[in-house]
N, CA, C and O atoms as a Tinker XYZ file with bonds, in Angstrom:
   312  protein
     1  N    -15.948000   -4.184000    5.605000    73     2
     2  CA   -14.917000   -3.300000    5.417000    64     1     3
     3  C    -13.733000   -3.434000    5.420000    63     2     4     5
     4  O    -12.908000   -4.129000    6.014000    81     3
     5  N    -13.753000   -1.842000    3.859000    73     3     6
     6  CA   -13.027000   -2.373000    3.039000    64     5     7
     7  C    -11.229000   -2.480000    3.477000    63     6     8     9
     8  O    -10.784000   -2.072000    4.550000    81     7
     9  N    -10.822000   -2.787000    2.945000    73     7    10
    10  CA    -9.372000   -2.251000    3.386000    64     9    11
    11  C     -8.116000   -1.926000    2.261000    63    10    12    13
    12  O     -7.825000   -2.214000    1.100000    81    11
    13  N     -7.629000   -1.205000    3.296000    73    11    14
    14  CA    -6.174000   -0.430000    1.979000    64    13    15
    15  C     -5.012000   -0.604000    2.494000    63    14    16    17
    16  O     -4.706000   -0.773000    3.674000    81    15
    17  N     -4.182000   -0.542000    1.295000    73    15    18
    18  CA    -2.630000   -0.418000    1.518000    64    17    19
    19  C     -1.920000    0.570000    1.493000    63    18    20    21
    20  O     -1.766000    0.897000    0.316000    81    19
    21  N     -1.186000    1.499000    2.438000    73    19    22
    22  CA    -0.762000    2.339000    2.280000    64    21    23
    23  C      0.907000    2.279000    2.162000    63    22    24    25
    24  O      1.853000    1.920000    2.863000    81    23
    25  N      0.668000    2.875000    0.793000    73    23    26
    26  CA     2.629000    2.433000    1.293000    64    25    27
    27  C      2.941000    3.853000    0.851000    63    26    28    29
    28  O      2.339000    4.541000    0.027000    81    27
    29  N      4.110000    4.167000    1.646000    73    27    30
    30  CA     4.928000    5.852000    1.873000    64    29    31
    31  C      6.076000    5.538000    3.103000    63    30    32    33
    32  O      5.988000    5.169000    4.274000    81    31
    33  N      7.269000    5.910000    2.130000    73    31    34
    34  CA     7.824000    5.862000    3.397000    64    33    35
    35  C      8.087000    6.932000    4.557000    63    34    36    37
    36  O      8.871000    6.820000    5.498000    81    35
    37  N      6.871000    8.454000    4.125000    73    35    38
    38  CA     7.441000    9.825000    5.193000    64    37    39
    39  C      6.347000    9.235000    6.639000    63    38    40    41
    40  O      5.140000    9.311000    6.868000    81    39
    41  N      7.282000    8.776000    7.217000    73    39    42
    42  CA     5.964000    8.177000    8.314000    64    41    43
    43  C      5.692000    9.210000    9.389000    63    42    44    45
    44  O      5.694000    8.940000   10.590000    81    43
    45  N      5.372000   10.841000    8.699000    73    43    46
    46  CA     4.420000   11.613000    9.609000    64    45    47
    47  C      3.393000   11.578000    8.342000    63    46    48    49
    48  O      2.189000   11.790000    8.484000    81    47
    49  N      4.092000   11.245000    6.906000    73    47    50
    50  CA     2.543000   11.107000    5.459000    64    49    51
    51  C      1.917000   10.637000    6.036000    63    50    52    53
    52  O      0.995000   11.154000    6.667000    81    51
    53  N      2.427000    8.695000    5.983000    73    51    54
    54  CA     2.097000    7.837000    6.117000    64    53    55
    55  C      0.277000    7.496000    7.311000    63    54    56    57
    56  O     -0.774000    6.873000    7.158000    81    55
    57  N      0.947000    8.419000    8.452000    73    55    58
    58  CA     0.453000    8.000000    9.651000    64    57    59
    59  C     -0.861000    8.941000   10.172000    63    58    60    61
    60  O     -1.641000    8.762000   11.108000    81    59
    61  N     -0.760000   10.113000    9.073000    73    59    62
    62  CA    -1.485000   11.618000    8.656000    64    61    63
    63  C     -3.355000   10.591000    7.502000    63    62    64    65
    64  O     -4.501000   10.373000    7.895000    81    63
    65  N     -2.560000   10.263000    5.943000    73    63    66
    66  CA    -2.975000    9.080000    5.653000    64    65    67
    67  C     -3.856000    7.171000    5.646000    63    66    68    69
    68  O     -4.433000    6.466000    4.819000    81    67
    69  N     -3.390000    7.062000    7.338000    73    67    70
    70  CA    -3.911000    6.570000    7.780000    64    69    71
    71  C     -5.194000    6.711000    9.528000    63    70    72    73
    72  O     -5.961000    6.128000   10.294000    81    71
    73  N     -4.682000    7.656000    9.249000    73    71    74
    74  CA    -6.256000    8.269000   10.758000    64    73    75
    75  C     -7.234000    8.728000    9.964000    63    74    76    77
    76  O     -8.360000    8.593000   10.444000    81    75
    77  N     -7.140000    9.491000    8.347000    73    75    78
    78  CA    -7.723000    9.814000    7.603000    64    77    79
    79  C     -8.582000    9.052000    7.716000    63    78    80    81
    80  O     -9.631000    9.014000    8.360000    81    79
    81  N     -7.694000    7.930000    6.515000    73    79    82
    82  CA    -8.548000    6.612000    5.994000    64    81    83
    83  C     -9.550000    5.664000    7.168000    63    82    84    85
    84  O    -10.737000    5.357000    7.051000    81    83
    85  N     -8.592000    5.348000    8.303000    73    83    86
    86  CA    -9.153000    4.732000    9.109000    64    85    87
    87  C    -10.921000    5.218000   10.352000    63    86    88    89
    88  O    -11.737000    4.573000   11.011000    81    87
    89  N    -10.578000    7.175000    9.909000    73    87    90
    90  CA   -11.498000    8.115000   10.302000    64    89    91
    91  C    -12.786000    8.235000    9.564000    63    90    92    93
    92  O    -13.722000    9.016000    9.739000    81    91
    93  N    -12.588000    7.131000    8.562000    73    91    94
    94  CA   -14.331000    7.004000    7.212000    64    93    95
    95  C    -14.329000    6.320000    7.363000    63    94    96    97
    96  O    -14.624000    5.856000    6.262000    81    95
    97  N    -14.097000    4.699000    8.632000    73    95    98
    98  CA   -14.049000    3.223000    9.070000    64    97    99
    99  C    -13.231000    2.487000    7.844000    63    98   100   101
   100  O    -13.463000    1.290000    7.675000    81    99
   101  N    -12.531000    2.973000    7.207000    73    99   102
   102  CA   -11.395000    1.744000    6.266000    64   101   103
   103  C    -10.249000    1.531000    7.036000    63   102   104   105
   104  O     -9.487000    2.335000    7.573000    81   103
   105  N    -10.258000    0.342000    7.000000    73   103   106
   106  CA    -8.732000   -1.164000    8.314000    64   105   107
   107  C     -7.954000    0.021000    7.320000    63   106   108   109
   108  O     -8.549000    0.901000    6.699000    81   107
   109  N     -6.891000   -0.138000    7.336000    73   107   110
   110  CA    -5.330000   -0.402000    6.638000    64   109   111
   111  C     -3.785000   -0.282000    7.839000    63   110   112   113
   112  O     -3.473000    0.140000    8.953000    81   111
   113  N     -3.043000   -1.205000    6.272000    73   111   114
   114  CA    -2.390000   -1.449000    6.710000    64   113   115
   115  C     -1.245000   -0.290000    5.774000    63   114   116   117
   116  O     -1.524000    0.227000    4.692000    81   115
   117  N      0.090000   -0.094000    6.575000    73   115   118
   118  CA     0.578000    0.509000    5.848000    64   117   119
   119  C      1.957000   -0.035000    5.583000    63   118   120   121
   120  O      2.420000   -1.036000    6.129000    81   119
   121  N      2.435000    0.552000    4.889000    73   119   122
   122  CA     4.231000    0.186000    4.480000    64   121   123
   123  C      5.511000    0.538000    4.547000    63   122   124   125
   124  O      5.503000    0.479000    3.318000    81   123
   125  N      6.192000    0.731000    4.702000    73   123   126
   126  CA     6.904000    1.816000    4.199000    64   125   127
   127  C      8.132000    1.730000    3.533000    63   126   128   129
   128  O      9.066000    2.501000    3.754000    81   127
   129  N      8.166000    0.536000    2.479000    73   127   130
   130  CA     9.289000   -0.091000    1.728000    64   129   131
   131  C      8.080000   -0.704000    0.449000    63   130   132   133
   132  O      6.955000   -1.138000    0.693000    81   131
   133  N      8.953000   -0.524000   -1.381000    73   131   134
   134  CA     8.301000   -0.611000   -1.647000    64   133   135
   135  C      8.294000   -2.948000   -1.081000    63   134   136   137
   136  O      7.447000   -3.727000   -1.521000    81   135
   137  N      9.281000   -3.297000   -0.261000    73   135   138
   138  CA     8.946000   -4.742000   -0.990000    64   137   139
   139  C      8.468000   -5.127000    0.076000    63   138   140   141
   140  O      8.076000   -6.281000   -0.099000    81   139
   141  N      8.199000   -4.655000    1.535000    73   139   142
   142  CA     6.947000   -4.768000    2.789000    64   141   143
   143  C      6.300000   -4.289000    1.823000    63   142   144   145
   144  O      6.187000   -5.417000    1.342000    81   143
   145  N      5.426000   -3.246000    0.618000    73   143   146
   146  CA     3.853000   -2.948000   -0.191000    64   145   147
   147  C      3.652000   -4.471000   -0.292000    63   146   148   149
   148  O      2.588000   -4.893000    0.160000    81   147
   149  N      4.813000   -5.660000   -0.998000    73   147   150
   150  CA     4.430000   -5.575000   -2.582000    64   149   151
   151  C      4.304000   -7.181000   -1.656000    63   150   152   153
   152  O      3.687000   -8.029000   -2.301000    81   151
   153  N      4.795000   -7.645000   -0.298000    73   151   154
   154  CA     4.540000   -8.192000    0.280000    64   153   155
   155  C      3.280000   -8.355000    0.317000    63   154   156   157
   156  O      2.549000   -9.221000   -0.165000    81   155
   157  N      3.020000   -7.135000    1.145000    73   155   158
   158  CA     1.679000   -6.521000    1.562000    64   157   159
   159  C      1.104000   -6.976000    0.841000    63   158   160   161
   160  O      0.804000   -8.068000    1.325000    81   159
   161  N      0.595000   -6.873000   -0.302000    73   159   162
   162  CA     0.292000   -7.165000   -1.529000    64   161   163
   163  C      0.111000   -8.274000   -1.885000    63   162   164   165
   164  O     -0.701000   -8.493000   -2.784000    81   163
   165  N      1.040000   -9.615000   -1.091000    73   163   166
   166  CA     0.624000  -10.709000   -2.253000    64   165   167
   167  C      0.086000  -11.899000   -0.406000    63   166   168   169
   168  O     -0.340000  -13.038000   -0.217000    81   167
   169  N      0.420000  -10.860000    0.377000    73   167   170
   170  CA    -0.091000  -12.538000    1.352000    64   169   171
   171  C     -1.627000  -11.920000    2.022000    63   170   172   173
   172  O     -2.316000  -12.469000    2.882000    81   171
   173  N     -1.907000  -10.511000    1.266000    73   171   174
   174  CA    -3.395000  -10.278000    2.664000    64   173   175
   175  C     -4.421000   -8.851000    1.152000    63   174   176   177
   176  O     -4.095000   -7.802000    0.596000    81   175
   177  N     -5.908000   -9.952000    1.148000    73   175   178
   178  CA    -6.586000   -9.024000    0.778000    64   177   179
   179  C     -6.656000   -7.694000    0.745000    63   178   180   181
   180  O     -6.708000   -7.519000    1.963000    81   179
   181  N     -6.705000   -6.394000    0.199000    73   179   182
   182  CA    -6.375000   -5.428000    0.050000    64   181   183
   183  C     -7.559000   -4.697000   -1.046000    63   182   184   185
   184  O     -7.351000   -4.634000   -2.257000    81   183
   185  N     -8.813000   -4.172000   -0.389000    73   183   186
   186  CA    -9.428000   -3.693000   -2.761000    64   185   187
   187  C     -8.915000   -1.981000   -2.593000    63   186   188   189
   188  O     -9.593000   -1.111000   -3.140000    81   187
   189  N     -7.824000   -1.662000   -1.891000    73   187   190
   190  CA    -6.745000   -0.078000   -3.205000    64   189   191
   191  C     -5.969000    0.046000   -2.483000    63   190   192   193
   192  O     -5.902000    0.162000   -1.259000    81   191
   193  N     -5.390000    0.025000   -3.196000    73   191   194
   194  CA    -3.071000    0.313000   -2.378000    64   193   195
   195  C     -3.238000    1.887000   -3.204000    63   194   196   197
   196  O     -3.484000    2.338000   -4.323000    81   195
   197  N     -3.000000    2.227000   -2.160000    73   195   198
   198  CA    -2.518000    4.001000   -2.003000    64   197   199
   199  C     -0.817000    3.770000   -1.870000    63   198   200   201
   200  O     -0.290000    3.248000   -0.888000    81   199
   201  N     -0.096000    4.265000   -3.049000    73   199   202
   202  CA     1.542000    4.007000   -3.818000    64   201   203
   203  C      1.263000    5.140000   -4.060000    63   202   204   205
   204  O      0.509000    5.790000   -4.784000    81   203
   205  N      2.775000    5.403000   -2.563000    73   203   206
   206  CA     4.122000    7.111000   -3.151000    64   205   207
   207  C      4.316000    6.350000   -4.441000    63   206   208   209
   208  O      3.823000    5.222000   -4.438000    81   207
   209  N      5.028000    6.793000   -5.715000    73   207   210
   210  CA     5.869000    6.936000   -5.449000    64   209   211
   211  C      6.868000    7.348000   -6.098000    63   210   212   213
   212  O      7.243000    6.874000   -7.170000    81   211
   213  N      7.591000    8.643000   -5.257000    73   211   214
   214  CA     9.300000    8.661000   -5.187000    64   213   215
   215  C      9.499000    7.536000   -3.425000    63   214   216   217
   216  O      9.088000    7.567000   -2.265000    81   215
   217  N     10.453000    6.628000   -4.370000    73   215   218
   218  CA    10.421000    6.287000   -2.712000    64   217   219
   219  C     11.679000    6.032000   -2.950000    63   218   220   221
   220  O     11.931000    6.283000   -4.128000    81   219
   221  N     13.073000    5.439000   -2.057000    73   219   222
   222  CA    14.410000    4.702000   -1.916000    64   221   223
   223  C     13.838000    3.305000   -2.503000    63   222   224   225
   224  O     12.695000    2.854000   -2.421000    81   223
   225  N     15.221000    2.649000   -3.244000    73   223   226
   226  CA    15.614000    1.128000   -3.265000    64   225   227
   227  C     14.224000    1.258000   -4.592000    63   226   228   229
   228  O     14.612000    1.282000   -5.760000    81   227
   229  N     12.422000    1.345000   -4.278000    73   227   230
   230  CA    11.880000    0.674000   -5.195000    64   229   231
   231  C     11.100000    2.041000   -5.870000    63   230   232   233
   232  O     10.264000    2.795000   -5.373000    81   231
   233  N     11.290000    2.036000   -6.270000    73   231   234
   234  CA    10.299000    3.733000   -6.947000    64   233   235
   235  C      8.338000    2.874000   -6.513000    63   234   236   237
   236  O      8.021000    1.829000   -5.944000    81   235
   237  N      7.620000    3.857000   -7.070000    73   235   238
   238  CA     6.116000    3.683000   -6.707000    64   237   239
   239  C      5.816000    2.830000   -8.120000    63   238   240   241
   240  O      5.189000    1.779000   -8.250000    81   239
   241  N      6.501000    3.672000   -9.156000    73   239   242
   242  CA     6.481000    3.213000  -10.369000    64   241   243
   243  C      6.901000    1.844000  -10.815000    63   242   244   245
   244  O      6.918000    1.712000  -12.039000    81   243
   245  N      7.129000    1.144000  -10.344000    73   243   246
   246  CA     8.613000    0.173000   -9.985000    64   245   247
   247  C      7.729000   -0.646000   -9.449000    63   246   248   249
   248  O      7.195000   -1.422000  -10.243000    81   247
   249  N      7.445000   -0.702000   -8.458000    73   247   250
   250  CA     6.612000   -1.656000   -7.084000    64   249   251
   251  C      4.683000   -1.558000   -8.376000    63   250   252   253
   252  O      4.076000   -1.922000   -9.384000    81   251
   253  N      4.704000   -1.072000   -7.619000    73   251   254
   254  CA     3.513000   -1.082000   -9.259000    64   253   255
   255  C      3.178000   -2.262000  -10.224000    63   254   256   257
   256  O      2.444000   -3.250000  -10.219000    81   255
   257  N      4.297000   -1.524000  -11.255000    73   255   258
   258  CA     4.481000   -2.416000  -12.505000    64   257   259
   259  C      4.623000   -3.960000  -11.856000    63   258   260   261
   260  O      4.199000   -4.828000  -12.619000    81   259
   261  N      5.189000   -4.480000  -10.480000    73   259   262
   262  CA     5.695000   -5.320000   -9.848000    64   261   263
   263  C      4.132000   -6.489000   -9.973000    63   262   264   265
   264  O      4.015000   -7.640000  -10.393000    81   263
   265  N      3.233000   -5.596000   -9.441000    73   263   266
   266  CA     2.411000   -5.780000   -9.315000    64   265   267
   267  C      1.619000   -5.942000   -9.594000    63   266   268   269
   268  O      0.944000   -6.693000   -8.890000    81   267
   269  N      1.074000   -5.451000  -10.715000    73   267   270
   270  CA     0.167000   -5.815000  -11.966000    64   269   271
   271  C      1.174000   -6.993000  -12.399000    63   270   272   273
   272  O      0.738000   -7.297000  -13.509000    81   271
   273  N      2.389000   -7.909000  -12.117000    73   271   274
   274  CA     2.091000   -8.884000  -13.181000    64   273   275
   275  C      2.417000  -10.201000  -12.701000    63   274   276   277
   276  O      2.752000  -11.295000  -13.156000    81   275
   277  N      2.074000   -9.397000  -11.084000    73   275   278
   278  CA     1.286000  -10.753000  -10.611000    64   277   279
   279  C      0.472000  -11.061000   -9.926000    63   278   280   281
   280  O      0.458000  -10.859000   -8.712000    81   279
   281  N     -0.848000  -11.924000  -10.940000    73   279   282
   282  CA    -2.171000  -12.061000  -10.922000    64   281   283
   283  C     -2.626000  -12.239000   -9.339000    63   282   284   285
   284  O     -3.832000  -12.106000   -9.134000    81   283
   285  N     -1.679000  -12.560000   -8.068000    73   283   286
   286  CA    -2.514000  -12.416000   -7.231000    64   285   287
   287  C     -2.236000  -10.720000   -6.931000    63   286   288   289
   288  O     -3.017000  -10.360000   -7.812000    81   287
   289  N     -1.991000  -10.092000   -6.659000    73   287   290
   290  CA    -3.008000   -8.612000   -6.976000    64   289   291
   291  C     -2.924000   -7.157000   -7.621000    63   290   292   293
   292  O     -3.076000   -6.001000   -7.226000    81   291
   293  N     -2.507000   -7.993000   -9.172000    73   291   294
   294  CA    -2.623000   -7.444000   -9.830000    64   293   295
   295  C     -4.174000   -7.032000  -10.439000    63   294   296   297
   296  O     -4.187000   -6.729000  -11.632000    81   295
   297  N     -5.368000   -7.002000   -9.771000    73   295   298
   298  CA    -7.350000   -6.528000   -9.556000    64   297   299
   299  C     -6.416000   -5.626000   -9.280000    63   298   300   301
   300  O     -5.922000   -5.093000  -10.273000    81   299
   301  N     -5.849000   -5.143000   -7.806000    73   299   302
   302  CA    -5.826000   -4.190000   -7.132000    64   301   303
   303  C     -5.848000   -3.278000   -7.872000    63   302   304   305
   304  O     -5.107000   -3.060000   -8.830000    81   303
   305  N     -7.404000   -2.188000   -7.154000    73   303   306
   306  CA    -6.707000   -1.022000   -8.025000    64   305   307
   307  C     -5.634000    0.032000   -7.033000    63   306   308   309
   308  O     -5.700000    0.276000   -5.829000    81   307
   309  N     -4.747000    0.470000   -7.976000    73   307   310
   310  CA    -3.464000    1.379000   -7.679000    64   309   311
   311  C     -3.910000    2.739000   -8.098000    63   310   312
   312  O     -3.143000    3.697000   -8.000000    81   311
């Protein structure tokens, strides 16, 4: 089963994305911040990361750059 990490700071949107993916039989983890998303991406295996661009503290662009600089999650499509 494919694993997807959803990084979204809006709880309703994160829940809707999670519910839609789970309905299609994906395993989904949700992170509400870029820092939490980076932690999960480096400690758990994922096949895809869906990333909000506009987030407080760490933007999606900053998070993506951080992930691509780390060899553990660098190959995961974002």
